[in-house]
PDB file of C-alpha atoms and ligand atoms in Angstrom:
ATOM      1  CA  MET I1004     116.722 241.319 234.897  1.00 69.00           C
ATOM      2  CA  HIS I1005     119.451 239.201 233.213  1.00 80.00           C
ATOM      3  CA  LYS I1006     122.743 237.516 235.452  1.00 85.00           C
ATOM      4  CA  ARG I1007     125.352 239.546 234.007  1.00 92.00           C
ATOM      5  CA  VAL I1008     127.058 237.596 231.997  1.00 96.00           C
ATOM      6  CA  THR I1009     131.260 238.133 233.477  1.00 96.00           C
ATOM      7  CA  LYS I1010     132.795 234.613 232.224  1.00 97.00           C
ATOM      8  CA  ALA I1011     134.005 234.014 228.936  1.00 98.00           C
ATOM      9  CA  ILE I1012     135.495 230.301 227.195  1.00 98.00           C
ATOM     10  CA  PHE I1013     138.224 230.689 224.358  1.00 97.00           C
ATOM     11  CA  PRO I1014     138.269 226.890 222.616  1.00 97.00           C
ATOM     12  CA  VAL I1015     141.956 226.937 221.350  1.00 95.00           C
ATOM     13  CA  ALA I1016     142.525 223.490 221.323  1.00 95.00           C
ATOM     14  CA  GLY I1017     141.628 222.910 217.751  1.00 92.00           C
ATOM     15  CA  LEU I1018     144.529 221.646 215.319  1.00 91.00           C
ATOM     16  CA  GLY I1019     144.922 225.165 213.308  1.00 91.00           C
ATOM     17  CA  THR I1020     145.860 222.631 210.148  1.00 94.00           C
ATOM     18  CA  ARG I1021     145.397 225.632 207.653  1.00 95.00           C
ATOM     19  CA  PHE I1022     148.349 227.181 209.083  1.00 95.00           C
ATOM     20  CA  LEU I1023     149.984 224.034 208.629  1.00 95.00           C
ATOM     21  CA  PRO I1024     153.431 223.904 209.117  1.00 95.00           C
ATOM     22  CA  ALA I1025     153.662 227.535 211.037  1.00 93.00           C
ATOM     23  CA  THR I1026     151.001 225.173 213.687  1.00 92.00           C
ATOM     24  CA  LYS I1027     153.719 222.744 214.122  1.00 90.00           C
ATOM     25  CA  SER I1028     154.886 224.244 217.029  1.00 89.00           C
ATOM     26  CA  VAL I1029     152.989 227.821 216.745  1.00 92.00           C
ATOM     27  CA  PRO I1030     149.871 228.450 218.368  1.00 93.00           C
ATOM     28  CA  LYS I1031     147.751 229.630 215.425  1.00 94.00           C
ATOM     29  CA  GLU I1032     146.223 232.296 219.155  1.00 94.00           C
ATOM     30  CA  ILE I1033     149.872 233.417 219.273  1.00 94.00           C
ATOM     31  CA  MET I1034     150.445 234.097 215.755  1.00 95.00           C
ATOM     32  CA  THR I1035     149.833 237.909 214.648  1.00 96.00           C
ATOM     33  CA  LEU I1036     148.051 240.748 212.902  1.00 97.00           C
ATOM     34  CA  VAL I1037     150.931 243.433 212.746  1.00 96.00           C
ATOM     35  CA  ASP I1038     152.421 243.019 216.247  1.00 94.00           C
ATOM     36  CA  ARG I1039     149.469 241.660 218.338  1.00 95.00           C
ATOM     37  CA  PRO I1040     148.546 238.038 218.456  1.00 96.00           C
ATOM     38  CA  LEU I1041     145.046 237.334 217.393  1.00 97.00           C
ATOM     39  CA  ILE I1042     144.225 235.809 221.557  1.00 96.00           C
ATOM     40  CA  GLN I1043     144.854 239.470 222.746  1.00 96.00           C
ATOM     41  CA  TYR I1044     141.728 240.859 220.266  1.00 97.00           C
ATOM     42  CA  ALA I1045     139.792 238.530 221.997  1.00 97.00           C
ATOM     43  CA  ILE I1046     140.720 239.478 225.073  1.00 96.00           C
ATOM     44  CA  ASP I1047     140.172 243.162 224.539  1.00 95.00           C
ATOM     45  CA  GLU I1048     137.138 242.337 223.494  1.00 97.00           C
ATOM     46  CA  ALA I1049     136.378 240.128 226.403  1.00 97.00           C
ATOM     47  CA  ARG I1050     137.652 242.892 229.016  1.00 96.00           C
ATOM     48  CA  ALA I1051     135.325 245.696 226.763  1.00 96.00           C
ATOM     49  CA  ALA I1052     132.009 243.546 227.776  1.00 97.00           C
ATOM     50  CA  GLY I1053     132.455 243.571 230.993  1.00 96.00           C
ATOM     51  CA  ILE I1054     134.160 239.430 230.802  1.00 97.00           C
ATOM     52  CA  GLU I1055     136.044 238.728 234.690  1.00 96.00           C
ATOM     53  CA  ASP I1056     137.095 235.296 234.278  1.00 96.00           C
ATOM     54  CA  PHE I1057     138.970 233.953 231.159  1.00 97.00           C
ATOM     55  CA  ILE I1058     138.473 230.041 230.566  1.00 97.00           C
ATOM     56  CA  PHE I1059     140.557 228.720 228.154  1.00 96.00           C
ATOM     57  CA  VAL I1060     140.176 225.734 226.510  1.00 97.00           C
ATOM     58  CA  THR I1061     143.761 224.303 225.200  1.00 95.00           C
ATOM     59  CA  SER I1062     145.585 221.219 224.466  1.00 93.00           C
ATOM     60  CA  ARG I1063     148.832 220.002 223.514  1.00 89.00           C
ATOM     61  CA  GLY I1064     151.708 222.078 222.446  1.00 85.00           C
ATOM     62  CA  LYS I1065     149.961 225.375 223.406  1.00 88.00           C
ATOM     63  CA  SER I1066     151.969 225.939 225.803  1.00 87.00           C
ATOM     64  CA  ALA I1067     153.440 229.197 224.103  1.00 89.00           C
ATOM     65  CA  LEU I1068     149.706 230.517 224.606  1.00 90.00           C
ATOM     66  CA  GLU I1069     150.038 230.195 228.427  1.00 88.00           C
ATOM     67  CA  ASP I1070     153.456 231.803 228.655  1.00 88.00           C
ATOM     68  CA  TYR I1071     151.883 234.688 226.258  1.00 90.00           C
ATOM     69  CA  PHE I1072     149.758 235.401 229.720  1.00 88.00           C
ATOM     70  CA  ASP I1073     153.023 235.348 232.458  1.00 86.00           C
ATOM     71  CA  HIS I1074     153.733 239.322 233.213  1.00 87.00           C
ATOM     72  CA  ALA I1075     157.769 239.754 231.960  1.00 88.00           C
ATOM     73  CA  PRO I1076     159.322 241.655 235.199  1.00 89.00           C
ATOM     74  CA  ASP I1077     162.984 242.015 233.376  1.00 92.00           C
ATOM     75  CA  LEU I1078     161.648 243.189 230.390  1.00 92.00           C
ATOM     76  CA  GLU I1079     160.195 246.042 232.191  1.00 93.00           C
ATOM     77  CA  ALA I1080     162.559 246.965 234.285  1.00 93.00           C
ATOM     78  CA  SER I1081     164.573 246.601 231.203  1.00 94.00           C
ATOM     79  CA  LEU I1082     161.888 248.489 229.233  1.00 93.00           C
ATOM     80  CA  LYS I1083     161.739 251.106 232.363  1.00 93.00           C
ATOM     81  CA  ALA I1084     165.925 251.232 232.933  1.00 94.00           C
ATOM     82  CA  SER I1085     165.595 252.899 229.168  1.00 94.00           C
ATOM     83  CA  GLY I1086     163.068 255.275 229.510  1.00 94.00           C
ATOM     84  CA  LYS I1087     161.131 253.198 227.022  1.00 94.00           C
ATOM     85  CA  HIS I1088     157.489 254.282 228.602  1.00 94.00           C
ATOM     86  CA  GLU I1089     154.901 253.096 225.292  1.00 91.00           C
ATOM     87  CA  LEU I1090     156.137 250.471 224.798  1.00 93.00           C
ATOM     88  CA  LEU I1091     156.105 250.336 227.902  1.00 94.00           C
ATOM     89  CA  GLU I1092     152.280 250.670 228.970  1.00 92.00           C
ATOM     90  CA  ILE I1093     152.036 248.310 225.894  1.00 91.00           C
ATOM     91  CA  LEU I1094     153.730 245.610 227.976  1.00 90.00           C
ATOM     92  CA  GLN I1095     151.777 246.567 231.162  1.00 89.00           C
ATOM     93  CA  ASN I1096     148.298 246.231 229.359  1.00 88.00           C
ATOM     94  CA  THR I1097     148.594 243.195 227.879  1.00 88.00           C
ATOM     95  CA  ASN I1098     149.102 241.419 232.015  1.00 87.00           C
ATOM     96  CA  MET I1099     146.225 239.860 233.170  1.00 88.00           C
ATOM     97  CA  ASP I1100     145.591 239.747 236.821  1.00 86.00           C
ATOM     98  CA  SER I1101     146.649 236.475 238.857  1.00 85.00           C
ATOM     99  CA  GLY I1102     143.437 233.674 239.478  1.00 88.00           C
ATOM    100  CA  THR I1103     141.439 235.336 236.580  1.00 93.00           C
ATOM    101  CA  ILE I1104     142.320 232.743 234.017  1.00 94.00           C
ATOM    102  CA  ALA I1105     141.719 229.116 233.806  1.00 94.00           C
ATOM    103  CA  TYR I1106     143.128 226.573 231.322  1.00 94.00           C
ATOM    104  CA  LEU I1107     141.891 223.322 230.883  1.00 95.00           C
ATOM    105  CA  ARG I1108     142.810 220.398 228.288  1.00 95.00           C
ATOM    106  CA  GLN I1109     140.452 219.118 225.702  1.00 95.00           C
ATOM    107  CA  HIS I1110     142.556 215.763 225.331  1.00 92.00           C
ATOM    108  CA  LYS I1111     141.314 215.014 222.041  1.00 92.00           C
ATOM    109  CA  PRO I1112     140.315 217.088 219.567  1.00 92.00           C
ATOM    110  CA  LEU I1113     136.293 216.383 219.517  1.00 93.00           C
ATOM    111  CA  GLY I1114     134.962 219.521 218.496  1.00 94.00           C
ATOM    112  CA  LEU I1115     133.698 223.074 219.011  1.00 95.00           C
ATOM    113  CA  GLY I1116     130.397 221.939 221.279  1.00 95.00           C
ATOM    114  CA  HIS I1117     133.259 219.053 223.111  1.00 95.00           C
ATOM    115  CA  ALA I1118     136.261 221.976 223.442  1.00 96.00           C
ATOM    116  CA  VAL I1119     133.042 224.345 224.827  1.00 96.00           C
ATOM    117  CA  SER I1120     131.425 221.207 227.200  1.00 95.00           C
ATOM    118  CA  CYS I1121     134.824 220.821 228.675  1.00 95.00           C
ATOM    119  CA  ALA I1122     134.661 223.923 230.914  1.00 95.00           C
ATOM    120  CA  ARG I1123     131.399 223.221 232.641  1.00 94.00           C
ATOM    121  CA  LYS I1124     132.355 222.540 236.019  1.00 93.00           C
ATOM    122  CA  LEU I1125     134.357 226.304 235.728  1.00 94.00           C
ATOM    123  CA  ILE I1126     130.868 227.374 234.031  1.00 94.00           C
ATOM    124  CA  GLY I1127     128.751 226.499 237.445  1.00 91.00           C
ATOM    125  CA  ASN I1128     125.381 228.704 236.490  1.00 92.00           C
ATOM    126  CA  GLU I1129     125.631 231.287 234.957  1.00 93.00           C
ATOM    127  CA  PRO I1130     125.818 232.381 231.671  1.00 96.00           C
ATOM    128  CA  PHE I1131     128.407 232.452 230.038  1.00 97.00           C
ATOM    129  CA  ALA I1132     130.160 233.877 226.223  1.00 98.00           C
ATOM    130  CA  VAL I1133     132.098 232.017 223.956  1.00 98.00           C
ATOM    131  CA  ILE I1134     134.902 233.993 221.506  1.00 98.00           C
ATOM    132  CA  LEU I1135     136.520 232.480 218.800  1.00 98.00           C
ATOM    133  CA  PRO I1136     139.798 233.929 218.362  1.00 97.00           C
ATOM    134  CA  ASP I1137     140.385 233.297 214.517  1.00 96.00           C
ATOM    135  CA  ASP I1138     137.371 235.124 214.021  1.00 97.00           C
ATOM    136  CA  VAL I1139     138.804 238.672 214.460  1.00 98.00           C
ATOM    137  CA  ILE I1140     136.055 241.978 214.160  1.00 98.00           C
ATOM    138  CA  ALA I1141     137.069 245.618 213.873  1.00 96.00           C
ATOM    139  CA  ALA I1142     134.493 247.869 215.565  1.00 97.00           C
ATOM    140  CA  GLU I1143     133.909 250.845 216.860  1.00 96.00           C
ATOM    141  CA  LYS I1144     132.233 249.218 219.847  1.00 97.00           C
ATOM    142  CA  PRO I1145     133.667 245.629 220.898  1.00 97.00           C
ATOM    143  CA  CYS I1146     130.996 243.316 218.899  1.00 98.00           C
ATOM    144  CA  LEU I1147     130.405 241.155 222.601  1.00 98.00           C
ATOM    145  CA  GLN I1148     129.869 244.412 223.952  1.00 98.00           C
ATOM    146  CA  GLN I1149     127.049 244.374 221.393  1.00 98.00           C
ATOM    147  CA  MET I1150     126.100 241.268 222.453  1.00 98.00           C
ATOM    148  CA  VAL I1151     126.125 241.312 226.104  1.00 97.00           C
ATOM    149  CA  GLU I1152     123.162 244.996 225.400  1.00 96.00           C
ATOM    150  CA  ALA I1153     121.189 242.843 223.363  1.00 96.00           C
ATOM    151  CA  TYR I1154     120.918 240.061 226.095  1.00 96.00           C
ATOM    152  CA  GLU I1155     120.551 241.755 228.633  1.00 94.00           C
ATOM    153  CA  GLU I1156     117.127 242.634 226.961  1.00 93.00           C
ATOM    154  CA  THR I1157     116.163 239.243 225.786  1.00 95.00           C
ATOM    155  CA  GLY I1158     118.188 236.787 227.762  1.00 93.00           C
ATOM    156  CA  GLY I1159     118.216 233.024 225.727  1.00 93.00           C
ATOM    157  CA  ALA I1160     121.268 231.986 223.649  1.00 96.00           C
ATOM    158  CA  MET I1161     122.598 234.339 221.511  1.00 97.00           C
ATOM    159  CA  VAL I1162     124.985 234.134 218.396  1.00 98.00           C
ATOM    160  CA  ALA I1163     126.451 236.613 216.088  1.00 98.00           C
ATOM    161  CA  THR I1164     125.450 236.799 213.032  1.00 98.00           C
ATOM    162  CA  MET I1165     125.937 238.185 209.217  1.00 97.00           C
ATOM    163  CA  GLU I1166     125.355 237.474 205.875  1.00 96.00           C
ATOM    164  CA  VAL I1167     127.867 235.369 203.849  1.00 95.00           C
ATOM    165  CA  ALA I1168     127.964 234.611 199.972  1.00 94.00           C
ATOM    166  CA  PRO I1169     125.627 231.874 198.358  1.00 93.00           C
ATOM    167  CA  ASP I1170     128.946 229.921 197.469  1.00 92.00           C
ATOM    168  CA  LYS I1171     130.173 230.299 201.426  1.00 93.00           C
ATOM    169  CA  ILE I1172     127.251 229.451 203.408  1.00 96.00           C
ATOM    170  CA  SER I1173     127.872 225.838 203.905  1.00 94.00           C
ATOM    171  CA  SER I1174     130.786 226.089 205.975  1.00 92.00           C
ATOM    172  CA  TYR I1175     129.008 227.971 208.659  1.00 95.00           C
ATOM    173  CA  GLY I1176     126.982 227.431 211.456  1.00 94.00           C
ATOM    174  CA  VAL I1177     123.393 228.672 209.493  1.00 96.00           C
ATOM    175  CA  LEU I1178     120.307 230.181 210.997  1.00 97.00           C
ATOM    176  CA  ASP I1179     117.078 229.626 210.017  1.00 96.00           C
ATOM    177  CA  VAL I1180     115.094 233.073 211.320  1.00 94.00           C
ATOM    178  CA  GLU I1181     111.583 234.589 212.286  1.00 91.00           C
ATOM    179  CA  SER I1182     112.275 238.024 210.623  1.00 87.00           C
ATOM    180  CA  GLN I1183     115.410 240.226 209.230  1.00 88.00           C
ATOM    181  CA  ASP I1184     114.080 243.857 210.227  1.00 89.00           C
ATOM    182  CA  SER I1185     115.765 244.119 213.507  1.00 93.00           C
ATOM    183  CA  ALA I1186     119.298 243.451 214.686  1.00 95.00           C
ATOM    184  CA  VAL I1187     118.176 240.990 217.051  1.00 97.00           C
ATOM    185  CA  MET I1188     116.514 238.333 215.490  1.00 96.00           C
ATOM    186  CA  LYS I1189     113.992 234.994 216.699  1.00 96.00           C
ATOM    187  CA  VAL I1190     116.082 231.631 215.555  1.00 97.00           C
ATOM    188  CA  ASN I1191     113.388 229.384 214.004  1.00 96.00           C
ATOM    189  CA  ALA I1192     116.213 226.359 213.799  1.00 95.00           C
ATOM    190  CA  MET I1193     120.015 226.278 212.677  1.00 95.00           C
ATOM    191  CA  VAL I1194     122.046 224.062 211.569  1.00 93.00           C
ATOM    192  CA  GLU I1195     125.570 223.135 211.072  1.00 92.00           C
ATOM    193  CA  LYS I1196     127.728 223.057 207.768  1.00 93.00           C
ATOM    194  CA  PRO I1197     123.808 222.775 205.176  1.00 93.00           C
ATOM    195  CA  ALA I1198     124.827 220.119 202.146  1.00 92.00           C
ATOM    196  CA  LYS I1199     125.099 222.768 199.329  1.00 90.00           C
ATOM    197  CA  GLY I1200     121.209 224.285 197.941  1.00 89.00           C
ATOM    198  CA  LYS I1201     120.367 223.663 201.577  1.00 91.00           C
ATOM    199  CA  ALA I1202     120.943 227.005 203.854  1.00 92.00           C
ATOM    200  CA  PRO I1203     118.640 228.185 205.493  1.00 94.00           C
ATOM    201  CA  SER I1204     119.613 231.496 204.969  1.00 95.00           C
ATOM    202  CA  ASN I1205     122.649 233.442 203.934  1.00 95.00           C
ATOM    203  CA  LEU I1206     122.898 234.009 207.497  1.00 97.00           C
ATOM    204  CA  ALA I1207     126.306 232.386 209.514  1.00 97.00           C
ATOM    205  CA  VAL I1208     127.139 232.106 212.776  1.00 97.00           C
ATOM    206  CA  ILE I1209     130.533 234.020 213.426  1.00 98.00           C
ATOM    207  CA  GLY I1210     132.092 233.101 216.139  1.00 97.00           C
ATOM    208  CA  ARG I1211     131.042 235.269 219.568  1.00 98.00           C
ATOM    209  CA  TYR I1212     128.343 233.500 221.308  1.00 98.00           C
ATOM    210  CA  ILE I1213     126.264 234.201 225.088  1.00 98.00           C
ATOM    211  CA  LEU I1214     125.034 230.890 226.321  1.00 97.00           C
ATOM    212  CA  ASN I1215     123.712 229.572 229.286  1.00 94.00           C
ATOM    213  CA  PRO I1216     124.297 226.011 231.162  1.00 93.00           C
ATOM    214  CA  ASN I1217     121.827 224.767 229.291  1.00 92.00           C
ATOM    215  CA  VAL I1218     123.640 224.346 225.899  1.00 94.00           C
ATOM    216  CA  LEU I1219     126.025 222.005 228.259  1.00 93.00           C
ATOM    217  CA  CYS I1220     123.466 219.898 229.299  1.00 91.00           C
ATOM    218  CA  ASN I1221     122.616 219.139 225.596  1.00 92.00           C
ATOM    219  CA  PHE I1222     125.654 217.701 225.037  1.00 88.00           C
ATOM    220  CA  ASP I1223     124.209 214.162 227.609  1.00 87.00           C
ATOM    221  CA  HIS I1224     122.513 213.044 225.118  1.00 87.00           C
ATOM    222  CA  LEU I1225     123.542 215.038 221.711  1.00 86.00           C
ATOM    223  CA  GLY I1226     125.826 212.269 219.448  1.00 84.00           C
ATOM    224  CA  ARG I1227     128.748 213.694 217.097  1.00 86.00           C
ATOM    225  CA  GLY I1228     127.050 216.772 214.032  1.00 85.00           C
ATOM    226  CA  ALA I1229     128.877 217.401 211.216  1.00 85.00           C
ATOM    227  CA  GLY I1230     132.131 216.751 210.224  1.00 84.00           C
ATOM    228  CA  GLY I1231     132.155 213.765 213.456  1.00 88.00           C
ATOM    229  CA  GLU I1232     132.359 216.123 215.400  1.00 88.00           C
ATOM    230  CA  TYR I1233     130.516 217.077 218.610  1.00 91.00           C
ATOM    231  CA  GLN I1234     128.885 220.721 217.378  1.00 92.00           C
ATOM    232  CA  LEU I1235     128.312 223.329 219.521  1.00 94.00           C
ATOM    233  CA  THR I1236     125.493 224.627 216.874  1.00 94.00           C
ATOM    234  CA  ASP I1237     123.543 221.239 217.474  1.00 93.00           C
ATOM    235  CA  ALA I1238     123.347 221.873 221.160  1.00 94.00           C
ATOM    236  CA  ILE I1239     122.370 225.510 220.827  1.00 96.00           C
ATOM    237  CA  ALA I1240     119.094 223.978 218.286  1.00 95.00           C
ATOM    238  CA  HIS I1241     118.966 222.182 220.593  1.00 94.00           C
ATOM    239  CA  GLU I1242     117.401 224.788 223.037  1.00 95.00           C
ATOM    240  CA  ILE I1243     114.839 225.687 220.477  1.00 96.00           C
ATOM    241  CA  THR I1244     113.798 221.989 220.189  1.00 93.00           C
ATOM    242  CA  ALA I1245     113.365 222.293 224.013  1.00 93.00           C
ATOM    243  CA  GLY I1246     110.881 225.142 223.816  1.00 95.00           C
ATOM    244  CA  ARG I1247     113.625 228.143 225.131  1.00 95.00           C
ATOM    245  CA  ASN I1248     114.548 231.181 223.189  1.00 96.00           C
ATOM    246  CA  VAL I1249     117.161 231.373 220.911  1.00 97.00           C
ATOM    247  CA  TYR I1250     118.569 234.636 218.742  1.00 98.00           C
ATOM    248  CA  GLY I1251     121.281 235.789 216.277  1.00 98.00           C
ATOM    249  CA  TYR I1252     122.378 239.954 216.950  1.00 98.00           C
ATOM    250  CA  ARG I1253     123.661 241.183 213.357  1.00 98.00           C
ATOM    251  CA  PHE I1254     126.623 243.344 214.829  1.00 98.00           C
ATOM    252  CA  GLU I1255     127.832 245.973 213.173  1.00 97.00           C
ATOM    253  CA  GLY I1256     131.421 245.566 212.417  1.00 97.00           C
ATOM    254  CA  GLN I1257     133.751 244.298 209.761  1.00 97.00           C
ATOM    255  CA  ARG I1258     134.707 240.736 210.819  1.00 98.00           C
ATOM    256  CA  PHE I1259     138.187 238.558 209.483  1.00 98.00           C
ATOM    257  CA  ASP I1260     137.953 235.217 209.358  1.00 97.00           C
ATOM    258  CA  CYS I1261     141.798 234.746 210.568  1.00 97.00           C
ATOM    259  CA  GLY I1262     141.287 231.040 210.756  1.00 96.00           C
ATOM    260  CA  SER I1263     141.953 231.247 206.771  1.00 96.00           C
ATOM    261  CA  LYS I1264     144.677 232.565 204.796  1.00 96.00           C
ATOM    262  CA  ALA I1265     143.057 234.844 202.871  1.00 96.00           C
ATOM    263  CA  GLY I1266     141.606 236.219 205.645  1.00 97.00           C
ATOM    264  CA  PHE I1267     144.481 236.403 207.800  1.00 97.00           C
ATOM    265  CA  LEU I1268     146.250 238.226 205.560  1.00 97.00           C
ATOM    266  CA  GLN I1269     143.146 240.357 204.751  1.00 97.00           C
ATOM    267  CA  ALA I1270     143.302 241.431 208.673  1.00 98.00           C
ATOM    268  CA  THR I1271     147.042 242.099 208.860  1.00 97.00           C
ATOM    269  CA  VAL I1272     146.437 244.658 205.686  1.00 97.00           C
ATOM    270  CA  ALA I1273     143.520 246.532 206.934  1.00 97.00           C
ATOM    271  CA  PHE I1274     145.010 246.537 210.657  1.00 97.00           C
ATOM    272  CA  ALA I1275     147.841 248.042 209.032  1.00 97.00           C
ATOM    273  CA  LEU I1276     146.790 250.490 207.227  1.00 97.00           C
ATOM    274  CA  ALA I1277     144.959 251.189 210.585  1.00 95.00           C
ATOM    275  CA  ARG I1278     147.998 252.623 212.494  1.00 95.00           C
ATOM    276  CA  ASP I1279     149.371 256.179 212.477  1.00 96.00           C
ATOM    277  CA  ASP I1280     153.050 254.564 212.346  1.00 95.00           C
ATOM    278  CA  LEU I1281     151.971 252.131 208.696  1.00 97.00           C
ATOM    279  CA  ARG I1282     149.699 253.628 207.155  1.00 97.00           C
ATOM    280  CA  ASP I1283     151.783 256.224 204.611  1.00 97.00           C
ATOM    281  CA  GLU I1284     154.689 253.142 204.044  1.00 96.00           C
ATOM    282  CA  LEU I1285     151.928 250.186 203.198  1.00 97.00           C
ATOM    283  CA  SER I1286     149.237 252.287 201.072  1.00 96.00           C
ATOM    284  CA  ASP I1287     152.689 253.665 199.301  1.00 96.00           C
ATOM    285  CA  TYR I1288     153.464 249.850 198.343  1.00 96.00           C
ATOM    286  CA  LEU I1289     149.842 249.028 197.500  1.00 95.00           C
ATOM    287  CA  ALA I1290     149.911 251.321 195.366  1.00 95.00           C
ATOM    288  CA  GLN I1291     153.216 250.620 193.646  1.00 94.00           C
ATOM    289  CA  LEU I1292     151.835 247.266 193.505  1.00 92.00           C
ATOM    290  CA  HIS I1293     148.500 247.835 191.863  1.00 90.00           C
ATOM    291  CA  ALA I1294     150.360 249.725 189.326  1.00 92.00           C
ATOM    292  CA  THR I1295     152.881 247.566 188.561  1.00 90.00           C
ATOM    293  CA  ARG I1296     149.679 244.769 188.065  1.00 83.00           C
ATOM    294  CA  HIS I1297     148.150 246.885 186.122  1.00 79.00           C
ATOM    295  CA  ALA I1298     151.214 247.707 183.908  1.00 83.00           C
ATOM    296  CA  ALA I1299     151.599 244.364 183.360  1.00 78.00           C
ATOM    297  CA  GLN I1300     148.007 243.417 181.820  1.00 72.00           C
TER     298      GLN I1300
HETATM  299  P1  UTP C 344     138.711 225.403 213.865  1.00 81.56           P
HETATM  300  O1  UTP C 344     137.277 224.517 213.242  1.00 81.56           O
HETATM  301  O2  UTP C 344     138.850 227.029 212.524  1.00 81.56           O
HETATM  302  O3  UTP C 344     139.636 224.200 213.119  1.00 81.56           O
HETATM  303  O4  UTP C 344     138.166 225.972 215.345  1.00 81.56           O
HETATM  304  P2  UTP C 344     141.093 224.541 213.894  1.00 81.56           P
HETATM  305  O5  UTP C 344     142.153 223.113 214.391  1.00 81.56           O
HETATM  306  O6  UTP C 344     141.565 225.970 214.738  1.00 81.56           O
HETATM  307  O7  UTP C 344     142.065 224.514 212.507  1.00 81.56           O
HETATM  308  P3  UTP C 344     141.870 223.788 211.019  1.00 81.56           P
HETATM  309  O8  UTP C 344     140.246 223.989 210.391  1.00 81.56           O
HETATM  310  O9  UTP C 344     142.333 222.621 211.159  1.00 81.56           O
HETATM  311  O10 UTP C 344     143.354 225.200 210.278  1.00 81.56           O
HETATM  312  C1  UTP C 344     138.042 226.764 215.856  1.00 81.56           C
HETATM  313  C2  UTP C 344     137.606 227.007 217.093  1.00 81.56           C
HETATM  314  O11 UTP C 344     137.543 225.679 217.654  1.00 81.56           O
HETATM  315  C3  UTP C 344     138.258 225.324 217.515  1.00 81.56           C
HETATM  316  C4  UTP C 344     139.381 226.153 217.334  1.00 81.56           C
HETATM  317  O12 UTP C 344     140.261 226.303 218.231  1.00 81.56           O
HETATM  318  C5  UTP C 344     139.180 227.182 217.216  1.00 81.56           C
HETATM  319  O13 UTP C 344     139.016 228.326 218.140  1.00 81.56           O
HETATM  320  N1  UTP C 344     138.582 224.160 218.754  1.00 81.56           N
HETATM  321  C6  UTP C 344     137.799 223.256 217.384  1.00 81.56           C
HETATM  322  C7  UTP C 344     138.932 223.749 219.439  1.00 81.56           C
HETATM  323  O14 UTP C 344     138.755 223.548 220.965  1.00 81.56           O
HETATM  324  N2  UTP C 344     138.511 221.800 219.763  1.00 81.56           N
HETATM  325  C8  UTP C 344     137.744 221.165 218.334  1.00 81.56           C
HETATM  326  O15 UTP C 344     138.120 220.387 218.951  1.00 81.56           O
HETATM  327  C9  UTP C 344     138.025 221.932 217.233  1.00 81.56           C
END
């Protein structure tokens, strides 16, 4: 039996340059898919997987993110007084218990690996999850829950993976696996942002991980990797070199790359179409748009 995973790290200290000028003052994680910030999707997924302690690695300019998790007693009282019970419930579902959230600063954006290793003291000697809020995954069973269930069988370190198109693979961490026959795949090697034509497979690492503290210790002797940053992929790959098991987990669900503009827009449309209150109006608009474009061609 492996130790239960109850802690999750949310690295949110990146600069978010692809969304400038918005990210000059709005953290990327506060940007909304319809009416819910990206971070809310990540928190809900973590809760569903049994996470009890939420560790945010933040940076300068992210105070809106910290404010988002404050309770809003005045707003709650006003919604209650005006009988807006549905809205009140939505609001209350975002409340986090005191003492369950910790904020840490990454003083310089030295990479995802560095951001995660900033949380080392809070992690102690337990396995932990890492969730990148800009990878949003729509799934019947939330992705991290799928992974926690698989991890209960395997232990070791586990990364979420999916196939991506050959022309996109060089933007990802990529897995070299023993066999692709099942959802859980033993990893032989992994490489961050391989040069074009050098990727060992088309299995890309997606922003969900279950790791153990050994991975963080690996940063003691690892230098900077791809892009001059401390890469989480390198620290996980070092586990394999040290003879410890790493698994790729091919999750069920649809992933949206909300760190990119096109991915964010696709997610916005998909999540809006999934909503009873928006579906009809939006699909009428999309059908009209399609017809107009078709006629113009
Ligand atoms: P990205 O590679 O998407 O970088 O980081 P970014 O800064 O968020 O966005 P762009 O590329 O400039 O538009 C992936 C994840 O790692 C975190 C980010 O916050 C994001 O969740 N990260 C990245 C850190 O926390 N610290 C870093 O130094 C780098």
